[in-house]
CSV table of C-alpha atoms in Angstrom, one decimal:
chain,number,residue,atom,x,y,z
L,1,MET,CA,123.6,68.5,68.1
L,2,THR,CA,126.2,70.5,66.2
L,3,ARG,CA,127.5,73.8,67.5
L,4,GLN,CA,125.4,75.6,64.9
L,5,ASP,CA,122.3,73.7,66.1
L,6,ALA,CA,123.0,74.8,69.6
L,7,LEU,CA,123.3,78.4,68.5
L,8,SER,CA,120.1,78.1,66.6
L,9,ILE,CA,118.3,76.9,69.7
L,10,LEU,CA,119.6,79.7,71.8
L,11,ASP,CA,118.5,82.2,69.1
L,12,THR,CA,114.9,80.9,69.1
L,13,LYS,CA,111.9,82.9,70.4
L,14,GLU,CA,111.2,80.2,72.9
L,15,ALA,CA,114.7,80.5,74.4
L,16,LYS,CA,114.6,84.3,74.5
L,17,ASP,CA,111.2,84.2,76.1
L,18,LYS,CA,112.5,81.7,78.7
L,19,LEU,CA,115.4,83.8,79.6
L,20,ALA,CA,113.2,86.9,79.9
L,21,GLU,CA,110.8,84.9,82.1
L,22,ALA,CA,113.7,83.7,84.3
L,23,GLY,CA,114.9,87.3,84.7
L,24,GLY,CA,111.4,88.3,85.8
L,25,LYS,CA,111.3,85.5,88.4
L,26,LEU,CA,114.7,86.4,89.7
L,27,ILE,CA,113.7,90.0,90.3
L,28,GLU,CA,110.5,88.8,92.0
L,29,ASN,CA,112.4,86.5,94.2
L,30,ILE,CA,114.8,89.2,95.3
L,31,GLN,CA,111.9,91.6,96.1
L,32,LYS,CA,110.1,88.9,98.0
L,33,ASN,CA,112.9,87.3,100.0
L,34,ALA,CA,115.6,90.0,100.5
L,35,LEU,CA,115.2,91.5,104.0
L,36,SER,CA,116.7,94.7,102.7
L,37,SER,CA,113.8,95.0,100.1
L,38,ILE,CA,111.2,95.6,102.8
L,39,LEU,CA,113.3,98.2,104.6
L,40,LYS,CA,115.0,100.3,101.9
L,41,ASN,CA,113.9,103.6,100.5
L,42,THR,CA,112.4,103.3,97.0
L,43,GLU,CA,111.1,106.9,96.6
L,44,TYR,CA,113.9,108.0,94.3
L,45,SER,CA,113.9,110.0,91.1
L,46,GLY,CA,115.9,108.9,88.1
L,47,ASP,CA,116.8,105.6,86.5
L,48,PRO,CA,119.3,103.3,88.2
L,49,THR,CA,120.6,102.3,84.7
L,50,SER,CA,121.7,105.9,84.2
L,51,GLY,CA,124.4,105.6,87.0
L,52,SER,CA,122.8,107.5,89.8
L,53,VAL,CA,119.4,108.5,91.4
L,54,GLU,CA,118.3,111.2,93.8
L,55,ILE,CA,116.2,111.1,96.9
L,56,ASN,CA,114.5,114.2,98.4
L,57,ARG,CA,114.7,114.8,102.1
L,58,PHE,CA,112.6,117.8,103.1
L,59,GLN,CA,113.0,119.7,106.3
L,60,ASN,CA,110.0,120.2,108.6
L,61,ALA,CA,107.8,123.2,107.8
L,62,GLU,CA,107.7,125.9,110.4
L,63,SER,CA,104.5,127.3,111.9
L,64,ASN,CA,104.3,131.1,111.9
L,65,ASP,CA,101.8,133.5,113.2
L,66,TYR,CA,98.9,134.2,110.9
L,67,GLY,CA,99.7,137.0,108.4
L,68,THR,CA,103.5,136.4,108.4
L,69,ALA,CA,103.5,135.4,104.7
L,70,ARG,CA,101.3,138.3,103.8
L,71,SER,CA,103.5,140.7,105.6
L,72,ASN,CA,106.6,139.3,104.0
L,73,SER,CA,104.9,139.0,100.6
L,74,LYS,CA,106.2,135.5,100.4
L,75,GLY,CA,106.1,132.1,102.1
L,76,ASP,CA,108.9,130.1,103.5
L,77,LYS,CA,111.1,128.3,101.0
L,78,ILE,CA,111.0,124.5,101.1
L,79,LYS,CA,114.3,123.2,102.3
L,80,ASN,CA,115.4,120.0,100.6
L,81,GLY,CA,118.5,118.0,101.5
L,82,LYS,CA,118.8,116.0,98.3
L,83,VAL,CA,120.8,112.7,98.6
L,84,THR,CA,122.5,111.2,95.6
L,85,ILE,CA,123.0,107.5,95.3
L,86,ASN,CA,125.6,106.4,92.8
L,87,ILE,CA,125.1,103.0,91.2
L,88,ASP,CA,128.7,102.0,91.6
L,89,GLN,CA,128.7,98.3,92.3
L,90,ASP,CA,128.7,96.2,89.1
L,91,LYS,CA,128.3,92.4,89.6
L,92,GLU,CA,127.9,89.4,87.4
L,93,ILE,CA,127.0,85.7,87.6
L,94,VAL,CA,128.4,83.9,84.6
L,95,GLU,CA,128.1,80.1,84.5
L,96,GLU,CA,129.4,77.8,81.7
L,97,VAL,CA,127.1,75.2,80.2
L,98,ALA,CA,128.5,72.3,78.2
L,99,ASN,CA,127.0,71.8,74.8
L,100,LYS,CA,126.2,68.2,75.7
L,101,ASP,CA,124.2,69.5,78.7
L,102,LEU,CA,122.3,72.0,76.6
L,103,ARG,CA,121.6,69.1,74.2
L,104,MET,CA,120.4,66.8,77.0
L,105,PHE,CA,118.4,69.2,79.2
L,106,GLY,CA,117.6,72.2,77.0
L,107,ILE,CA,117.9,75.8,77.8
L,108,SER,CA,114.6,75.9,79.6
L,109,ASP,CA,115.4,73.2,82.1
L,110,ILE,CA,118.9,74.5,82.8
L,111,VAL,CA,117.7,78.1,83.4
L,112,ASP,CA,115.0,76.8,85.8
L,113,ARG,CA,117.6,74.9,87.8
L,114,ARG,CA,119.8,77.9,88.2
L,115,THR,CA,117.4,80.8,88.6
L,116,LYS,CA,116.7,80.2,92.3
L,117,ASN,CA,120.4,79.9,93.2
L,118,HIS,CA,121.2,83.1,91.3
L,119,ALA,CA,118.5,84.9,93.1
L,120,ASN,CA,119.8,83.7,96.5
L,121,ARG,CA,123.3,84.8,95.7
L,122,ALA,CA,122.1,88.2,94.6
L,123,ILE,CA,120.0,88.5,97.8
L,124,ALA,CA,123.1,87.7,99.9
L,125,GLU,CA,125.1,90.3,98.1
L,126,LEU,CA,122.4,93.0,98.4
L,127,ASP,CA,121.5,92.3,102.0
L,128,ARG,CA,125.2,92.3,103.1
L,129,ALA,CA,125.9,95.6,101.4
L,130,PHE,CA,122.6,97.1,102.9
L,131,PHE,CA,123.3,96.1,106.5
L,132,GLU,CA,127.0,97.1,106.3
L,133,THR,CA,125.9,100.5,105.2
L,134,ALA,CA,123.3,100.7,107.9
L,135,GLU,CA,125.7,99.7,110.7
L,136,THR,CA,128.3,102.2,109.5
L,137,ALA,CA,125.7,105.0,109.5
L,138,ALA,CA,124.2,103.9,112.8
L,139,THR,CA,124.8,105.7,116.1
L,140,ALA,CA,125.9,103.3,118.8
L,141,VAL,CA,123.6,103.2,121.9
L,142,THR,CA,124.9,102.2,125.3
L,143,THR,CA,122.7,101.2,128.2
L,144,SER,CA,123.3,100.0,131.7
L,145,GLU,CA,120.4,97.6,131.4
L,146,THR,CA,121.3,93.9,131.5
L,147,ASP,CA,118.1,92.0,130.5
L,148,ILE,CA,117.3,91.7,126.8
L,149,VAL,CA,113.8,93.2,127.1
L,150,LYS,CA,115.0,96.4,128.7
L,151,ILE,CA,117.8,96.7,126.2
L,152,VAL,CA,115.4,96.4,123.3
L,153,GLU,CA,113.0,99.0,124.8
L,154,ALA,CA,115.9,101.4,125.4
L,155,LEU,CA,116.9,101.1,121.7
L,156,ILE,CA,113.3,101.7,120.6
L,157,GLN,CA,113.0,104.8,122.7
L,158,LYS,CA,116.3,106.1,121.4
L,159,ALA,CA,114.9,105.9,117.8
L,160,GLU,CA,111.4,107.1,118.5
L,161,THR,CA,112.5,110.3,120.3
L,162,VAL,CA,114.7,111.7,117.6
L,163,LYS,CA,114.1,115.4,117.0
L,164,ASN,CA,115.9,117.6,114.5
L,165,GLU,CA,115.1,119.9,111.5
L,166,TYR,CA,113.8,116.8,109.6
L,167,VAL,CA,112.2,114.7,112.3
L,168,ASP,CA,109.9,115.4,115.2
L,169,GLY,CA,109.7,111.9,116.8
L,170,VAL,CA,109.1,108.6,115.0
L,171,ASP,CA,106.1,106.4,115.4
L,172,ARG,CA,106.9,102.9,116.4
L,173,SER,CA,105.0,101.5,113.4
L,174,MET,CA,107.7,103.1,111.2
L,175,LEU,CA,110.6,101.4,113.0
L,176,VAL,CA,112.1,98.0,112.3
L,177,ILE,CA,114.6,96.1,114.4
L,178,THR,CA,116.9,93.5,113.0
L,179,ALA,CA,118.8,91.2,115.4
L,180,THR,CA,121.6,88.7,115.1
L,181,PRO,CA,120.4,85.1,115.7
L,182,SER,CA,122.0,85.2,119.2
L,183,ALA,CA,120.1,88.4,120.2
L,184,TYR,CA,116.9,87.3,118.5
L,185,GLY,CA,117.2,83.9,120.3
L,186,LYS,CA,117.5,85.7,123.7
L,187,LEU,CA,114.4,87.6,123.1
L,188,ARG,CA,112.6,84.5,121.8
L,189,GLU,CA,113.6,82.7,125.0
L,190,TYR,CA,112.2,85.5,127.1
L,191,ILE,CA,108.9,85.3,125.2
L,192,ASP,CA,108.8,81.5,125.7
L,193,GLN,CA,109.2,81.9,129.4
L,194,VAL,CA,106.4,84.4,129.6
L,195,ASP,CA,103.9,82.5,127.5
L,196,GLY,CA,104.9,79.0,128.5
L,197,GLY,CA,106.4,78.2,125.2
L,198,ALA,CA,103.1,78.6,123.3
L,199,GLY,CA,104.3,81.5,121.2
L,200,ASN,CA,104.7,81.6,117.4
L,201,GLU,CA,108.0,80.5,115.8
L,202,SER,CA,108.8,84.1,114.8
L,203,ILE,CA,108.5,87.1,117.1
L,204,GLY,CA,106.9,89.4,114.5
L,205,MET,CA,106.2,92.5,116.6
L,206,PHE,CA,107.8,93.4,119.9
L,207,HIS,CA,106.6,96.5,121.9
L,208,GLY,CA,104.9,97.8,118.7
L,209,VAL,CA,108.0,97.4,116.6
L,210,GLU,CA,108.5,94.9,113.8
L,211,ILE,CA,111.5,92.6,114.4
L,212,HIS,CA,113.5,90.2,112.2
L,213,SER,CA,116.3,87.7,112.7
L,214,ASN,CA,119.2,88.6,110.4
L,215,VAL,CA,122.4,86.6,109.7
L,216,ARG,CA,124.0,89.5,107.7
L,217,GLN,CA,124.7,92.0,110.4
L,218,THR,CA,127.3,92.1,113.1
L,219,ALA,CA,125.7,94.5,115.7
L,220,ASP,CA,123.4,92.4,117.9
L,221,LEU,CA,120.6,94.9,117.5
L,222,LEU,CA,120.0,97.4,114.8
L,223,ILE,CA,116.9,99.7,114.6
L,224,GLN,CA,116.0,102.0,111.7
L,225,ALA,CA,113.1,103.9,110.3
L,226,ARG,CA,111.8,102.4,107.1
L,227,GLY,CA,113.5,104.1,104.2
L,228,SER,CA,116.6,105.1,106.1
L,229,ILE,CA,118.8,103.3,103.6
L,230,ALA,CA,118.5,103.4,99.8
L,231,GLN,CA,119.7,100.6,97.5
L,232,PRO,CA,118.5,101.1,93.9
L,233,VAL,CA,119.2,98.0,91.8
L,234,ALA,CA,119.4,97.6,88.0
L,235,ILE,CA,119.2,94.0,86.7
L,236,ASP,CA,119.9,93.2,83.1
L,237,GLU,CA,118.0,90.4,81.3
L,238,TYR,CA,119.5,87.0,81.2
L,239,GLU,CA,121.6,86.2,78.2
L,240,ALA,CA,123.0,82.9,76.8
L,241,GLU,CA,125.8,82.8,74.3
L,242,ARG,CA,128.7,80.6,73.1
L,243,ILE,CA,132.0,80.9,74.7
L,244,PRO,CA,134.6,81.8,72.0
L,245,GLN,CA,136.9,79.0,70.8
L,246,SER,CA,134.9,76.4,72.7
L,247,ASN,CA,131.9,74.1,72.4
L,248,ASP,CA,130.5,75.5,75.6
L,249,PHE,CA,127.9,78.2,76.4
L,250,SER,CA,127.3,80.6,79.2
L,251,ILE,CA,124.3,81.9,81.1
L,252,ASP,CA,125.0,85.5,82.0
L,253,LEU,CA,123.4,87.7,84.6
L,254,PHE,CA,124.7,91.2,85.2
L,255,TYR,CA,123.4,93.6,87.8
L,256,SER,CA,124.4,96.9,89.4
L,257,TYR,CA,123.5,98.7,92.6
L,258,GLY,CA,124.4,101.4,95.0
L,259,THR,CA,123.8,101.7,98.7
L,260,LYS,CA,123.7,104.8,100.9
L,261,ALA,CA,122.1,106.1,104.1
L,262,VAL,CA,119.4,108.6,103.4
L,263,THR,CA,118.5,109.3,107.1
L,264,PRO,CA,121.5,108.2,109.2
L,265,ASP,CA,120.0,110.1,112.1
L,266,LEU,CA,117.3,107.4,112.3
L,267,VAL,CA,119.6,104.4,112.5
L,268,PHE,CA,120.9,103.1,115.9
L,269,LYS,CA,122.7,99.9,117.1
L,270,ILE,CA,123.6,98.1,120.2
L,271,GLU,CA,126.7,95.8,119.9
L,272,ASN,CA,126.5,93.2,122.6
L,273,ALA,CA,122.8,92.5,123.5
L,274,GLY,CA,123.2,88.8,122.7
L,275,THR,CA,125.3,88.3,125.9
L,276,SER,CA,122.7,89.9,128.2
L,277,GLU,CA,120.8,88.0,130.8
L,278,ILE,CA,117.2,86.8,130.5
L,279,VAL,CA,114.9,88.3,133.0
L,280,ALA,CA,111.3,87.1,132.9
C-alpha cells in the first residue's frame, strides 16, 4: 500500500463512519462506566463547546401570610445564585499508527482495539478531577465514634440535616457515599459478620443511602447530594491523519471539560474511617 493509498482509505466514507461510530461508543462508555457520570449535575444551560456553561441554584421560596403580595402589589423576586463552569481543561489522546499496521489491520480493526482503552483513560481523568473538586469543596466531619457503622451514620446525618437559604434538609435517597477501598472493605466486613457472609458482593445501599467503592479519592468517606458537582464535557469526533514528513498516521481524540462545586454546602468528608474498628 502506498502512502497515497493509505490516505485514500482514511478518506473513505467507511473510515469516516467507523471513526464517528467509535466516538459514539467512547462517549457511551464514559457515561456508563464513569462513577462521576452518575453523580454530577447535568442541568446546565449553554454549550460546553462554547467555553462555559451556567447552572441555576434557586433559593427557597418564603411562605407569607395570605394577602401579602396583594398588599405589596408584587410577589417576591426569585433569588438565583447562578454558578458558571468554565471549560478550561483541554486534553488529547494522540496515538501513532504505522502505515504497515494500517495496511495489515485496517482502520476499523485498529480503532476497535483502541476505543476501550481511550474511554478508560478519559474516565480516569474525569473521575480524578471530579473527586478532587468534591474533596476540596467538602466540609470535614469529625466524630468521636470508633466503629465504621456509627461513623457512616454520623456522616449521613450531617448531610441530611443541612438547612440554609437553599436547602431545608436532604432526603437520604438524594445522597451518595463514595468510600476508599479500605473504608468500603471495613463496612463490607461488618455486613458479612451480621449476615454470616451471605451478602451480595457490593453493598449497594446502606441505611438508605447509595454507596460505592472509589479508588480515585483520598478521604476515606465522602458524601454528597446528587448534582453537587458539575463537570460538563465536550468530546470531538475521532480523526485519523498522516503525520507530516513520515509514513505513519495518527488517531486523534480531543476533549475538554470543566469541574466545579455547585452546592459545596452539600458535600462532606471523613478522613480516617478506614482505620476504625469493626463492631458487629
